[in-house]
Amino acid sequence: ASALGGGGGAMAAAGGKLSLRFVGLCGIDDSVDVGFLKLLAKEFPLAEFGVLFRPDKQGTPRYASWDYLDKLKDVAGLQLAGHLCGKCVNDVLDGDGSLVARLEAEYGFKRCGSSHPKLGMSPSVPSHAWLGVTPRPISGIPNPNPNPNPNPKPNLT
């Protein structure tokens, strides 16, 4: 799992050691039994389940359908994170935060992020703070792909 973005949630602790806040398991989809996720969440409280979002792929392998998300939204103890891809990233960069707001308000997502290669970085922040945030690597971890423009607006199509 990556320490940047939705993969690891590592923060530099005193003394230069990393301390995990969560461990991201990304790509849950309709094939994953909700009961199994409940068991994993109970046994591994640091588990955060990532859902990929790309409109042309929702409901296909690795991209959960909205019907599946409806089954997850009331599961106690399940930490969900959105991983925005393709058009979803373009929409946020264009100022449309409706998907992020919906994921937080209706489904209880705690974080949203993206690791689209054209962004040059992997923002991963609380859902409510995603708009207007300058993507940056987590403190103490070097950015493997620095971008001289802190507010890129790439064409991600």
PDB file of N, CA and C in Angstrom, residues 3-9 11 21-22 48 81-83 110-115 121-127 129-130 133-138:
ATOM      1  N   ALA A   3       1.971   5.053   0.786  1.00  0.00           N
ATOM      2  CA  ALA A   3       1.817   6.009   1.875  1.00  0.00           C
ATOM      3  C   ALA A   3       1.191   7.298   1.373  1.00  0.00           C
ATOM      4  N   LEU A   4       1.119   7.483   0.069  1.00  0.00           N
ATOM      5  CA  LEU A   4       0.446   8.638  -0.496  1.00  0.00           C
ATOM      6  C   LEU A   4      -0.957   8.225  -0.898  1.00  0.00           C
ATOM      7  N   GLY A   5      -1.904   9.098  -0.709  1.00  0.00           N
ATOM      8  CA  GLY A   5      -3.250   8.819  -1.165  1.00  0.00           C
ATOM      9  C   GLY A   5      -3.940   7.769  -0.335  1.00  0.00           C
ATOM     10  N   GLY A   6      -4.826   7.026  -0.968  1.00  0.00           N
ATOM     11  CA  GLY A   6      -5.691   6.111  -0.251  1.00  0.00           C
ATOM     12  C   GLY A   6      -5.072   4.799   0.137  1.00  0.00           C
ATOM     13  N   GLY A   7      -3.776   4.623  -0.064  1.00  0.00           N
ATOM     14  CA  GLY A   7      -3.214   3.321   0.184  1.00  0.00           C
ATOM     15  C   GLY A   7      -2.728   3.039   1.576  1.00  0.00           C
ATOM     16  N   GLY A   8      -2.368   4.043   2.360  1.00  0.00           N
ATOM     17  CA  GLY A   8      -1.775   3.690   3.628  1.00  0.00           C
ATOM     18  C   GLY A   8      -2.076   4.605   4.780  1.00  0.00           C
ATOM     19  N   GLY A   9      -2.355   5.849   4.510  1.00  0.00           N
ATOM     20  CA  GLY A   9      -2.678   6.763   5.586  1.00  0.00           C
ATOM     21  C   GLY A   9      -1.574   6.918   6.603  1.00  0.00           C
ATOM     22  N   MET A  11       1.411   8.719   8.617  1.00  0.00           N
ATOM     23  CA  MET A  11       1.846  10.046   9.027  1.00  0.00           C
ATOM     24  C   MET A  11       3.186   9.884   9.731  1.00  0.00           C
ATOM     25  N   ARG A  21      -2.625   5.315  10.205  1.00  0.00           N
ATOM     26  CA  ARG A  21      -3.962   5.711  10.647  1.00  0.00           C
ATOM     27  C   ARG A  21      -5.003   4.775  10.048  1.00  0.00           C
ATOM     28  N   PHE A  22      -4.701   4.207   8.897  1.00  0.00           N
ATOM     29  CA  PHE A  22      -5.592   3.275   8.221  1.00  0.00           C
ATOM     30  C   PHE A  22      -4.794   2.495   7.193  1.00  0.00           C
ATOM     31  N   GLU A  48      -9.730   0.537   5.714  1.00  0.00           N
ATOM     32  CA  GLU A  48     -10.564   1.531   5.045  1.00  0.00           C
ATOM     33  C   GLU A  48     -10.834   0.985   3.648  1.00  0.00           C
ATOM     34  N   ALA A  81     -13.783   5.201   1.636  1.00  0.00           N
ATOM     35  CA  ALA A  81     -13.061   6.286   0.978  1.00  0.00           C
ATOM     36  C   ALA A  81     -13.343   6.215  -0.513  1.00  0.00           C
ATOM     37  N   GLY A  82     -13.528   7.367  -1.120  1.00  0.00           N
ATOM     38  CA  GLY A  82     -13.746   7.430  -2.556  1.00  0.00           C
ATOM     39  C   GLY A  82     -12.433   7.661  -3.277  1.00  0.00           C
ATOM     40  N   HIS A  83     -12.247   6.946  -4.373  1.00  0.00           N
ATOM     41  CA  HIS A  83     -11.061   7.129  -5.206  1.00  0.00           C
ATOM     42  C   HIS A  83     -11.570   7.585  -6.569  1.00  0.00           C
ATOM     43  N   LYS A 110     -15.530   9.129   4.392  1.00  0.00           N
ATOM     44  CA  LYS A 110     -14.719  10.013   5.223  1.00  0.00           C
ATOM     45  C   LYS A 110     -13.630  10.729   4.439  1.00  0.00           C
ATOM     46  N   ARG A 111     -13.204  10.151   3.324  1.00  0.00           N
ATOM     47  CA  ARG A 111     -12.137  10.741   2.522  1.00  0.00           C
ATOM     48  C   ARG A 111     -12.418  10.515   1.053  1.00  0.00           C
ATOM     49  N   CYS A 112     -11.861  11.392   0.234  1.00  0.00           N
ATOM     50  CA  CYS A 112     -11.849  11.196  -1.211  1.00  0.00           C
ATOM     51  C   CYS A 112     -10.475  11.602  -1.710  1.00  0.00           C
ATOM     52  N   GLY A 113     -10.033  10.940  -2.732  1.00  0.00           N
ATOM     53  CA  GLY A 113      -8.731  11.258  -3.300  1.00  0.00           C
ATOM     54  C   GLY A 113      -8.639  10.771  -4.724  1.00  0.00           C
ATOM     55  N   SER A 114      -7.490  11.003  -5.315  1.00  0.00           N
ATOM     56  CA  SER A 114      -7.224  10.554  -6.676  1.00  0.00           C
ATOM     57  C   SER A 114      -5.731  10.391  -6.838  1.00  0.00           C
ATOM     58  N   SER A 115      -5.328   9.462  -7.655  1.00  0.00           N
ATOM     59  CA  SER A 115      -3.903   9.322  -7.977  1.00  0.00           C
ATOM     60  C   SER A 115      -3.728   9.324  -9.482  1.00  0.00           C
ATOM     61  N   MET A 121       0.371  14.350  -8.384  1.00  0.00           N
ATOM     62  CA  MET A 121       0.351  14.076  -6.942  1.00  0.00           C
ATOM     63  C   MET A 121      -0.889  13.258  -6.644  1.00  0.00           C
ATOM     64  N   SER A 122      -0.992  12.854  -5.414  1.00  0.00           N
ATOM     65  CA  SER A 122      -2.117  12.021  -5.027  1.00  0.00           C
ATOM     66  C   SER A 122      -2.851  12.619  -3.840  1.00  0.00           C
ATOM     67  N   PRO A 123      -3.783  13.549  -4.101  1.00  0.00           N
ATOM     68  CA  PRO A 123      -4.484  14.131  -2.967  1.00  0.00           C
ATOM     69  C   PRO A 123      -5.362  13.104  -2.284  1.00  0.00           C
ATOM     70  N   SER A 124      -5.387  13.142  -0.993  1.00  0.00           N
ATOM     71  CA  SER A 124      -6.239  12.246  -0.227  1.00  0.00           C
ATOM     72  C   SER A 124      -6.536  12.940   1.088  1.00  0.00           C
ATOM     73  N   VAL A 125      -7.687  13.555   1.141  1.00  0.00           N
ATOM     74  CA  VAL A 125      -8.036  14.382   2.288  1.00  0.00           C
ATOM     75  C   VAL A 125      -9.466  14.098   2.701  1.00  0.00           C
ATOM     76  N   PRO A 126      -9.877  14.605   3.856  1.00  0.00           N
ATOM     77  CA  PRO A 126     -11.275  14.419   4.246  1.00  0.00           C
ATOM     78  C   PRO A 126     -12.212  14.918   3.151  1.00  0.00           C
ATOM     79  N   SER A 127     -13.314  14.207   2.954  1.00  0.00           N
ATOM     80  CA  SER A 127     -14.247  14.544   1.880  1.00  0.00           C
ATOM     81  C   SER A 127     -14.674  16.002   1.927  1.00  0.00           C
ATOM     82  N   ALA A 129     -13.213  18.569   2.785  1.00  0.00           N
ATOM     83  CA  ALA A 129     -12.160  19.541   2.509  1.00  0.00           C
ATOM     84  C   ALA A 129     -11.579  19.393   1.113  1.00  0.00           C
ATOM     85  N   TRP A 130     -12.131  18.521   0.269  1.00  0.00           N
ATOM     86  CA  TRP A 130     -11.479  18.213  -0.995  1.00  0.00           C
ATOM     87  C   TRP A 130     -11.404  19.411  -1.924  1.00  0.00           C
ATOM     88  N   VAL A 133      -8.365  22.448  -1.921  1.00  0.00           N
ATOM     89  CA  VAL A 133      -7.158  21.978  -1.260  1.00  0.00           C
ATOM     90  C   VAL A 133      -6.065  21.779  -2.291  1.00  0.00           C
ATOM     91  N   THR A 134      -4.881  22.246  -1.994  1.00  0.00           N
ATOM     92  CA  THR A 134      -3.740  22.007  -2.866  1.00  0.00           C
ATOM     93  C   THR A 134      -3.218  20.607  -2.596  1.00  0.00           C
ATOM     94  N   PRO A 135      -3.238  19.728  -3.586  1.00  0.00           N
ATOM     95  CA  PRO A 135      -2.730  18.381  -3.363  1.00  0.00           C
ATOM     96  C   PRO A 135      -1.262  18.424  -2.948  1.00  0.00           C
ATOM     97  N   ARG A 136      -0.900  17.641  -1.954  1.00  0.00           N
ATOM     98  CA  ARG A 136       0.478  17.566  -1.504  1.00  0.00           C
ATOM     99  C   ARG A 136       0.731  16.214  -0.876  1.00  0.00           C
ATOM    100  N   PRO A 137       1.994  15.783  -0.893  1.00  0.00           N
ATOM    101  CA  PRO A 137       2.290  14.504  -0.255  1.00  0.00           C
ATOM    102  C   PRO A 137       2.135  14.627   1.258  1.00  0.00           C
ATOM    103  N   ILE A 138       1.956  13.501   1.892  1.00  0.00           N
ATOM    104  CA  ILE A 138       1.847  13.466   3.342  1.00  0.00           C
ATOM    105  C   ILE A 138       3.166  13.907   3.946  1.00  0.00           C
TER     106      ILE A 138
END
